[in-house]
Amino acid sequence: MAGFLFDEPRAVVESLLFVATEPLDVQTISELVGISPAETKAILDRIRSELESPLHGIQLVELAGGFQLCTKPGMAPYVEKLYHRNIPAISQAALETLAIIAYKQPVTRAEIEEIRGVKVDSVLTTLMERGMITEVGRKDGPGRPILYGTTREFLKHFGLKDISELPKLPAPESTAGLPEHILPGA
Amino acid sequence: MEYRVKLEVFEGPLDLLLHLINKAEVDIYDIPIAVITEQYMEYLWTMQELDLNLAGEFLVMATTLLSIKAKMLLPHRRQGGEREKVEEEIDPREVLVARLLEYKAFKEAAASLRKMEDRQSLFISRPVEAQSQGWQWVTEKTLGSVSLWELIAAMRQVMGRRKPEPSRARELPRQEITVNHQIEVLWERLGRQPSLSFKAFLRDFPDRSHMVVSFLAILELARLQKIMLVQKVPFGDILIMSLVSPSMQAMPDRDTA
């Protein structure tokens, strides 16, 4: 990396962000550019605030544990004249299942079915194929059922920095007050 | 398996119940069980008339509703002893209400996910396809080894690109393609280059049967740990890399593995 130090680090960081199709994390950028993580972070902050100007159509966002350049929301109609999305929308059934996995992970298929009241095996397959969920282990107990969790792709798709950024689950107030023995799954 | 497809439209019995409760504008903690049960049954009849295959879960819920309704019709024994009194206080609807509320919470969570998805769709980043223009992702942030799901997804993409072969009435000479033969083909290719694109490798074959057998050959070599499958970015191309140098070593022997 030493040979690159003649170059302006800010310009190097910008060029990496420009070509990246994935969010780049601070550690990766600092290693690639050969500067400290603190310096990297400072450069990222500077790029971000510069792009905030209305003269720029792109912005720097923090996504799935990294940073990525993307267009500003107002630009979408124009960009879509150039590129159009051909990914099918996530079905309601898949989205509900995904919500349960996101909040309860790691969770088994049976636990999801208990909440949704329907079989979810085909939905799980769809979500796996789209890379939104993954097997994260096995639960102890009879049959050692597979445990599911969400992926980095999930964070990217929903615009989250990390899983803790999920909005709070609408409190099932009542369940809290109900006697233990009638709680679902009890 | 037909009903599963249909089921996604209805979302299941809890969803139908919530819909009925909302429509009736009644308190979820005090569901007029007789009325709701009747409406629920009407939906079930209609769904049956429309010849929609009803999933078992709908019928299980119908039984639950009917049994709650029956319990609520039983006279309350107020004059019982202390112990019975405690039991009486459990409303037969409580278990159902708890399930409904939990389901409702996740349904709302799903709705907010949808909003987040909509918002995120306005932030457009460089499309992943930009990478296929002869560039390979090199940072060490690899996804590591590829799961079977990703392989199948990649396989589907490759096969999807190809139009199904037109059926012709004339007889074609039957061509035997074996996994062993395709292993040799792959091994030979890896002898010439250190890594190979999964898609490019499969795309070279003239028809589906060649592709499927070649896919099996890849799985077999991966199982024998002669090759490694790496995906650098989600949904990106999968790289086939040899773990041993094919030129230095004879063809892997499947039987001794």
Coordinates of C-alpha atoms in Angstrom, one line a residue:
Chain A
M1 CA 0.0 0.0 0.0
A2 CA 2.9 2.3 0.7
G3 CA 3.3 3.3 -2.9
F4 CA -0.2 4.7 -3.0
L5 CA 0.5 7.3 -0.3
F6 CA 1.4 9.9 -2.8
D7 CA -2.3 10.1 -3.6
E8 CA -4.8 12.2 -1.8
P9 CA -6.5 9.7 0.6
R10 CA -9.8 11.4 0.3
A11 CA -9.7 10.9 -3.5
V12 CA -8.8 7.3 -3.1
V13 CA -11.7 6.7 -0.6
E14 CA -14.1 8.4 -3.0
S15 CA -12.9 6.2 -5.9
L16 CA -13.4 3.0 -3.9
L17 CA -16.9 4.1 -2.8
F18 CA -17.7 5.0 -6.4
V19 CA -16.9 1.5 -7.8
A20 CA -18.3 -0.5 -4.9
T21 CA -21.5 -2.4 -5.4
E22 CA -21.6 -3.3 -1.7
P23 CA -21.3 -1.2 1.5
L24 CA -17.6 -0.9 2.4
D25 CA -16.8 -0.9 6.1
V26 CA -14.3 1.4 7.8
Q27 CA -11.8 -1.4 8.4
T28 CA -11.7 -2.5 4.8
I29 CA -11.4 1.1 3.4
S30 CA -8.6 1.9 5.9
E31 CA -6.7 -1.2 4.9
L32 CA -7.1 -0.6 1.1
V33 CA -6.1 3.0 1.3
G34 CA -3.4 2.5 3.9
I35 CA -4.7 5.1 6.4
S36 CA -5.9 4.7 10.0
P37 CA -9.6 3.9 10.7
A38 CA -9.9 7.2 12.5
E39 CA -8.7 9.0 9.4
T40 CA -11.0 6.9 7.3
K41 CA -13.9 7.8 9.4
A42 CA -13.1 11.5 9.2
I43 CA -12.8 11.4 5.4
L44 CA -16.1 9.5 5.2
D45 CA -17.8 12.2 7.3
R46 CA -16.3 14.9 5.1
I47 CA -17.5 13.2 1.9
R48 CA -20.9 12.7 3.4
S49 CA -21.4 16.4 4.4
E50 CA -20.0 17.6 1.1
L51 CA -22.5 15.5 -0.8
E52 CA -25.4 16.9 1.2
S53 CA -25.3 20.0 -1.0
P54 CA -28.3 20.1 -3.4
L55 CA -25.8 20.3 -6.2
H56 CA -25.1 16.6 -5.7
G57 CA -27.5 13.9 -6.8
I58 CA -25.7 11.3 -4.7
Q59 CA -25.2 10.8 -1.0
L60 CA -23.1 8.6 1.3
V61 CA -25.2 6.3 3.5
E62 CA -24.4 4.0 6.3
L63 CA -25.8 0.6 5.5
A64 CA -25.4 -3.0 6.8
G65 CA -22.2 -2.1 8.7
G66 CA -20.6 -0.1 5.9
F67 CA -20.8 2.9 3.7
Q68 CA -22.1 3.1 0.3
L69 CA -22.8 5.8 -2.3
C70 CA -26.4 6.0 -3.6
T71 CA -28.7 8.4 -5.3
K72 CA -30.8 10.8 -3.3
P73 CA -34.5 9.9 -3.0
G74 CA -35.6 12.7 -5.3
M75 CA -33.4 11.3 -8.1
A76 CA -35.2 7.9 -8.2
P77 CA -37.7 8.8 -11.0
Y78 CA -34.9 9.8 -13.2
V79 CA -32.6 6.9 -12.4
E80 CA -35.5 4.6 -13.0
K81 CA -35.7 5.8 -16.6
L82 CA -32.2 4.4 -17.0
Y83 CA -32.4 1.3 -14.9
H84 CA -35.5 -0.5 -13.9
R85 CA -35.9 -3.0 -11.1
N86 CA -36.9 -6.5 -12.0
I87 CA -36.9 -8.1 -8.6
P88 CA -40.3 -9.4 -7.6
A89 CA -41.8 -7.7 -4.5
I90 CA -41.7 -9.7 -1.3
S91 CA -45.1 -11.2 -0.7
Q92 CA -47.1 -10.3 2.4
A93 CA -46.8 -13.8 3.7
A94 CA -43.0 -13.7 3.2
L95 CA -42.8 -10.3 4.9
E96 CA -44.7 -11.4 8.0
T97 CA -42.5 -14.4 8.3
L98 CA -39.4 -12.2 7.8
A99 CA -40.7 -9.9 10.5
I100 CA -41.0 -12.8 13.0
I101 CA -37.5 -14.0 12.1
A102 CA -36.0 -10.5 12.4
Y103 CA -37.4 -9.9 15.9
K104 CA -37.3 -13.4 17.3
Q105 CA -34.0 -14.7 15.9
P106 CA -32.7 -17.3 16.2
V107 CA -36.1 -19.0 15.7
T108 CA -37.3 -22.4 14.5
R109 CA -39.8 -23.1 11.8
A110 CA -42.3 -24.5 14.3
E111 CA -42.0 -21.3 16.4
I112 CA -42.8 -19.1 13.3
E113 CA -45.7 -21.4 12.4
E114 CA -47.1 -21.1 15.9
I115 CA -47.2 -17.3 15.6
R116 CA -48.5 -17.1 12.0
G117 CA -50.9 -20.0 12.4
V118 CA -49.9 -21.4 9.0
K119 CA -47.2 -23.6 7.5
V120 CA -44.2 -21.5 6.4
D121 CA -41.9 -24.0 4.7
S122 CA -42.4 -22.6 1.2
V123 CA -42.1 -19.1 2.4
L124 CA -38.8 -20.0 4.2
T125 CA -37.5 -21.4 0.9
T126 CA -38.3 -18.2 -0.9
L127 CA -36.6 -16.1 1.8
M128 CA -33.5 -18.3 1.7
E129 CA -33.3 -18.0 -2.1
R130 CA -33.5 -14.3 -1.9
G131 CA -30.7 -14.3 0.7
M132 CA -32.8 -12.6 3.3
I133 CA -32.5 -15.3 5.9
T134 CA -30.0 -18.1 6.6
E135 CA -29.7 -21.1 8.9
V136 CA -27.8 -20.0 12.0
G137 CA -27.6 -23.2 13.9
R138 CA -29.7 -25.9 15.6
K139 CA -31.8 -25.7 18.6
D140 CA -31.1 -28.1 21.5
G141 CA -34.0 -30.4 22.1
P142 CA -35.9 -33.1 20.2
G143 CA -35.1 -33.3 16.6
R144 CA -32.6 -30.4 16.9
P145 CA -34.6 -28.1 14.7
I146 CA -32.9 -25.6 12.4
L147 CA -32.7 -22.0 13.7
Y148 CA -33.1 -19.2 11.3
G149 CA -31.8 -15.6 11.4
T150 CA -31.6 -12.6 9.1
T151 CA -28.6 -11.8 6.8
R152 CA -26.6 -8.7 5.8
E153 CA -28.7 -8.7 2.6
F154 CA -31.8 -8.2 4.9
L155 CA -30.1 -5.1 6.4
K156 CA -29.3 -3.7 3.0
H157 CA -32.8 -4.4 1.6
F158 CA -34.5 -2.5 4.4
G159 CA -31.9 0.2 4.8
L160 CA -30.6 -0.7 8.2
K161 CA -27.2 -0.1 9.7
D162 CA -27.5 -3.1 11.9
I163 CA -30.2 -5.3 13.4
S164 CA -30.6 -3.1 16.5
E165 CA -31.9 -0.3 14.2
L166 CA -35.2 -2.2 13.7
P167 CA -38.1 -0.2 15.1
K168 CA -39.4 -1.5 18.3
L169 CA -42.0 -4.3 18.0
P170 CA -45.5 -2.9 18.6
A171 CA -45.8 -4.0 22.2
P172 CA -48.2 -6.9 22.6
E173 CA -49.2 -5.1 25.8
S174 CA -51.8 -7.6 26.8
T175 CA -49.6 -10.7 26.6
A176 CA -47.4 -9.1 29.3
G177 CA -50.3 -9.0 31.6
L178 CA -51.6 -12.4 30.9
P179 CA -50.8 -15.4 33.1
E180 CA -47.8 -17.3 32.0
H181 CA -49.6 -20.5 31.2
I182 CA -51.6 -19.1 28.3
L183 CA -48.8 -17.3 26.5
P184 CA -48.4 -18.6 23.0
G185 CA -46.0 -21.4 22.9
A186 CA -46.1 -21.9 26.7
Chain B
M1 CA -48.9 -28.7 -2.6
E2 CA -51.5 -26.5 -4.5
Y3 CA -53.0 -25.1 -1.4
R4 CA -49.8 -23.5 -0.2
V5 CA -49.9 -21.1 -3.1
K6 CA -53.5 -20.2 -2.3
L7 CA -52.7 -19.9 1.3
E8 CA -50.4 -17.0 0.7
V9 CA -53.4 -15.0 -0.5
F10 CA -55.4 -15.6 2.7
E11 CA -52.5 -15.4 5.1
G12 CA -54.2 -18.0 7.4
P13 CA -56.9 -18.2 10.0
L14 CA -55.4 -15.6 12.4
D15 CA -55.4 -13.1 9.6
L16 CA -58.9 -13.8 8.7
L17 CA -60.0 -13.5 12.3
L18 CA -58.2 -10.2 12.7
H19 CA -59.9 -9.0 9.5
L20 CA -63.3 -9.9 10.9
I21 CA -62.6 -8.3 14.2
N22 CA -61.5 -5.1 12.5
K23 CA -64.5 -5.1 10.2
A24 CA -66.9 -5.6 13.1
E25 CA -65.1 -2.8 15.0
V26 CA -65.2 -4.8 18.2
D27 CA -62.7 -4.8 21.1
I28 CA -60.1 -7.5 20.6
Y29 CA -60.2 -8.1 24.4
D30 CA -63.9 -8.7 24.3
I31 CA -64.6 -10.5 21.1
P32 CA -68.3 -11.3 20.5
I33 CA -67.4 -14.9 19.9
A34 CA -70.8 -16.1 18.6
V35 CA -71.0 -13.4 15.9
I36 CA -67.3 -13.7 14.9
T37 CA -67.6 -17.5 14.7
E38 CA -70.6 -17.3 12.5
Q39 CA -68.8 -14.9 10.1
Y40 CA -65.7 -17.0 10.1
M41 CA -67.8 -20.1 9.1
E42 CA -69.4 -18.1 6.3
Y43 CA -66.0 -17.2 4.9
L44 CA -65.0 -20.9 5.1
W45 CA -68.2 -21.9 3.2
T46 CA -67.5 -19.3 0.5
M47 CA -63.9 -20.3 0.2
Q48 CA -65.1 -23.9 -0.3
E49 CA -67.7 -22.9 -2.8
L50 CA -65.1 -21.0 -4.8
D51 CA -63.3 -24.3 -4.8
L52 CA -60.3 -23.0 -3.0
N53 CA -58.6 -25.8 -1.2
L54 CA -58.9 -24.9 2.4
A55 CA -55.8 -25.6 4.4
G56 CA -56.2 -27.7 7.6
E57 CA -55.3 -24.7 9.7
F58 CA -58.5 -22.9 8.8
L59 CA -60.5 -25.9 10.0
V60 CA -58.5 -26.3 13.2
M61 CA -59.3 -22.6 14.0
A62 CA -63.0 -23.3 13.3
T63 CA -63.0 -26.0 15.9
T64 CA -61.3 -23.7 18.4
L65 CA -63.9 -21.0 17.8
L66 CA -66.8 -23.5 18.2
S67 CA -65.3 -24.9 21.4
I68 CA -64.8 -21.4 22.8
K69 CA -68.4 -20.5 21.9
A70 CA -69.6 -23.7 23.6
K71 CA -67.7 -22.9 26.8
M72 CA -69.0 -19.4 26.9
L73 CA -72.5 -20.7 26.7
L74 CA -72.0 -22.8 29.8
P75 CA -73.5 -21.2 33.0
H76 CA -70.9 -19.8 35.4
R77 CA -70.9 -21.6 38.6
R78 CA -70.5 -18.7 41.0
Q79 CA -71.4 -20.6 44.2
G80 CA -68.4 -22.9 43.9
G81 CA -65.5 -23.0 46.4
E82 CA -62.5 -20.8 46.3
R83 CA -60.6 -23.1 44.0
E84 CA -63.3 -23.3 41.4
K85 CA -63.7 -19.6 41.4
V86 CA -60.1 -19.1 40.3
E87 CA -60.6 -21.5 37.4
E88 CA -63.8 -19.7 36.4
E89 CA -62.0 -16.4 36.1
I90 CA -60.0 -17.7 33.1
D91 CA -61.9 -16.5 30.1
P92 CA -62.0 -19.2 27.4
R93 CA -61.1 -16.5 24.8
E94 CA -57.8 -15.6 26.5
V95 CA -55.5 -18.0 24.7
L96 CA -57.0 -17.0 21.4
V97 CA -56.7 -13.3 22.2
A98 CA -53.0 -13.7 23.2
R99 CA -52.3 -15.4 19.9
L100 CA -54.2 -12.8 17.9
L101 CA -52.3 -10.0 19.7
E102 CA -49.0 -11.5 19.1
Y103 CA -49.8 -12.1 15.4
K104 CA -51.1 -8.6 15.1
A105 CA -47.8 -7.2 16.5
F106 CA -45.9 -9.0 13.8
K107 CA -48.3 -8.0 11.1
E108 CA -47.7 -4.4 12.1
A109 CA -44.0 -5.1 12.2
A110 CA -44.3 -6.4 8.6
A111 CA -46.1 -3.3 7.6
S112 CA -43.3 -1.1 9.0
L113 CA -40.8 -3.3 7.2
R114 CA -42.7 -2.7 4.0
K115 CA -42.4 1.1 4.6
M116 CA -38.7 0.8 5.2
E117 CA -38.4 -1.2 2.0
D118 CA -40.3 1.4 0.0
R119 CA -38.1 4.2 1.5
Q120 CA -34.9 2.2 0.8
S121 CA -36.0 1.6 -2.8
L122 CA -35.5 5.3 -3.4
F123 CA -31.8 5.1 -2.5
I124 CA -30.3 3.5 -5.6
S125 CA -26.8 2.3 -5.4
R126 CA -24.6 0.9 -8.1
P127 CA -26.4 -2.2 -9.5
V128 CA -24.5 -5.5 -8.9
E129 CA -24.5 -6.3 -12.6
A130 CA -22.0 -3.5 -13.0
Q131 CA -19.5 -6.1 -11.7
S132 CA -20.0 -8.6 -14.4
Q133 CA -18.2 -6.3 -16.9
G134 CA -15.0 -8.2 -16.5
W135 CA -14.3 -7.1 -13.0
Q136 CA -13.9 -9.2 -10.0
W137 CA -14.5 -8.2 -6.4
V138 CA -11.2 -8.6 -4.5
T139 CA -11.6 -7.3 -1.0
E140 CA -11.3 -10.0 1.7
K141 CA -14.9 -9.5 2.7
T142 CA -15.9 -12.6 1.0
L143 CA -19.0 -14.5 2.0
G144 CA -16.8 -17.4 2.3
S145 CA -18.0 -20.8 1.2
V146 CA -21.2 -20.9 -0.7
S147 CA -24.3 -22.6 0.6
L148 CA -26.3 -25.0 -1.4
W149 CA -29.1 -22.4 -1.7
E150 CA -26.8 -20.0 -3.4
L151 CA -25.6 -22.7 -5.8
I152 CA -29.2 -23.6 -6.6
A153 CA -30.1 -19.9 -7.1
A154 CA -27.1 -19.5 -9.4
M155 CA -28.1 -22.7 -11.2
R156 CA -31.7 -21.4 -11.7
Q157 CA -30.3 -18.2 -13.2
V158 CA -28.2 -20.1 -15.7
M159 CA -31.0 -22.5 -16.6
G160 CA -33.5 -19.7 -16.8
R161 CA -31.5 -17.9 -19.4
R162 CA -31.9 -20.8 -21.8
K163 CA -35.1 -21.4 -23.6
P164 CA -36.5 -24.8 -23.1
E165 CA -35.5 -27.0 -26.0
P166 CA -38.2 -27.2 -28.7
S167 CA -39.7 -30.6 -28.8
R168 CA -39.3 -32.2 -32.1
A169 CA -41.1 -35.2 -33.3
R170 CA -38.0 -36.8 -34.8
E171 CA -35.9 -39.0 -32.8
L172 CA -32.6 -37.7 -31.5
P173 CA -29.6 -39.8 -30.9
R174 CA -29.4 -40.4 -27.2
Q175 CA -26.3 -38.8 -25.7
E176 CA -24.9 -40.2 -22.6
I177 CA -23.4 -37.6 -20.3
T178 CA -21.9 -38.9 -17.1
V179 CA -21.0 -37.1 -13.9
N180 CA -17.5 -38.7 -14.2
H181 CA -17.1 -37.3 -17.7
Q182 CA -18.1 -33.8 -16.6
I183 CA -15.7 -34.0 -13.6
E184 CA -12.9 -34.7 -16.1
V185 CA -14.0 -31.7 -18.2
L186 CA -14.1 -29.4 -15.1
W187 CA -10.8 -30.8 -13.8
E188 CA -9.1 -30.2 -17.2
R189 CA -10.4 -26.6 -17.3
L190 CA -9.1 -26.0 -13.7
G191 CA -5.7 -27.3 -14.8
R192 CA -5.5 -24.4 -17.3
Q193 CA -6.8 -21.6 -15.0
P194 CA -6.8 -21.3 -11.2
S195 CA -10.4 -20.3 -11.0
L196 CA -13.5 -20.5 -13.1
S197 CA -16.8 -18.7 -13.1
F198 CA -19.7 -21.0 -12.1
K199 CA -22.0 -19.3 -14.6
A200 CA -19.6 -19.1 -17.4
F201 CA -18.7 -22.8 -17.0
L202 CA -22.3 -24.0 -17.1
R203 CA -23.4 -21.6 -19.8
D204 CA -21.0 -23.3 -22.2
F205 CA -23.0 -26.4 -22.4
P206 CA -25.5 -27.0 -25.1
D207 CA -28.5 -28.2 -23.2
R208 CA -30.1 -28.6 -19.8
S209 CA -29.0 -32.2 -19.3
H210 CA -25.4 -31.2 -19.8
M211 CA -25.8 -28.4 -17.3
V212 CA -27.5 -30.5 -14.7
V213 CA -24.8 -33.2 -14.9
S214 CA -22.1 -30.6 -14.8
F215 CA -23.7 -29.1 -11.8
L216 CA -23.7 -32.5 -10.1
A217 CA -20.0 -32.7 -11.1
I218 CA -19.3 -29.5 -9.3
L219 CA -21.2 -30.7 -6.2
E220 CA -19.2 -33.9 -6.3
L221 CA -15.8 -32.2 -6.5
A222 CA -16.8 -29.9 -3.7
R223 CA -17.8 -32.8 -1.6
L224 CA -14.5 -34.4 -2.2
Q225 CA -12.9 -31.1 -1.2
K226 CA -11.0 -30.9 -4.4
I227 CA -12.6 -27.5 -5.2
M228 CA -13.8 -24.6 -3.2
L229 CA -16.8 -22.5 -4.2
V230 CA -16.6 -18.8 -3.2
Q231 CA -19.0 -16.0 -3.7
K232 CA -17.6 -12.6 -3.1
V233 CA -20.8 -10.7 -2.9
P234 CA -24.4 -11.8 -2.3
F235 CA -26.0 -12.8 -5.6
G236 CA -22.6 -12.3 -7.3
D237 CA -21.1 -14.9 -9.5
I238 CA -19.7 -18.0 -7.8
L239 CA -16.1 -18.9 -8.4
I240 CA -14.9 -22.4 -8.7
M241 CA -11.3 -22.7 -7.3
S242 CA -9.2 -25.8 -7.2
L243 CA -7.9 -26.7 -3.8
V244 CA -5.2 -29.0 -5.2
S245 CA -3.3 -28.4 -8.4
P246 CA -5.1 -30.4 -11.0
S247 CA -2.0 -30.6 -13.2
M248 CA 0.0 -32.0 -10.4
Q249 CA -2.5 -34.6 -9.4
A250 CA -4.4 -37.2 -11.3
M251 CA -8.1 -37.1 -11.6
P252 CA -9.8 -37.4 -8.2
D253 CA -10.9 -40.9 -7.6
R254 CA -14.5 -40.8 -6.5
D255 CA -14.6 -44.4 -5.2
T256 CA -11.8 -44.0 -2.7
A257 CA -13.2 -40.9 -1.2

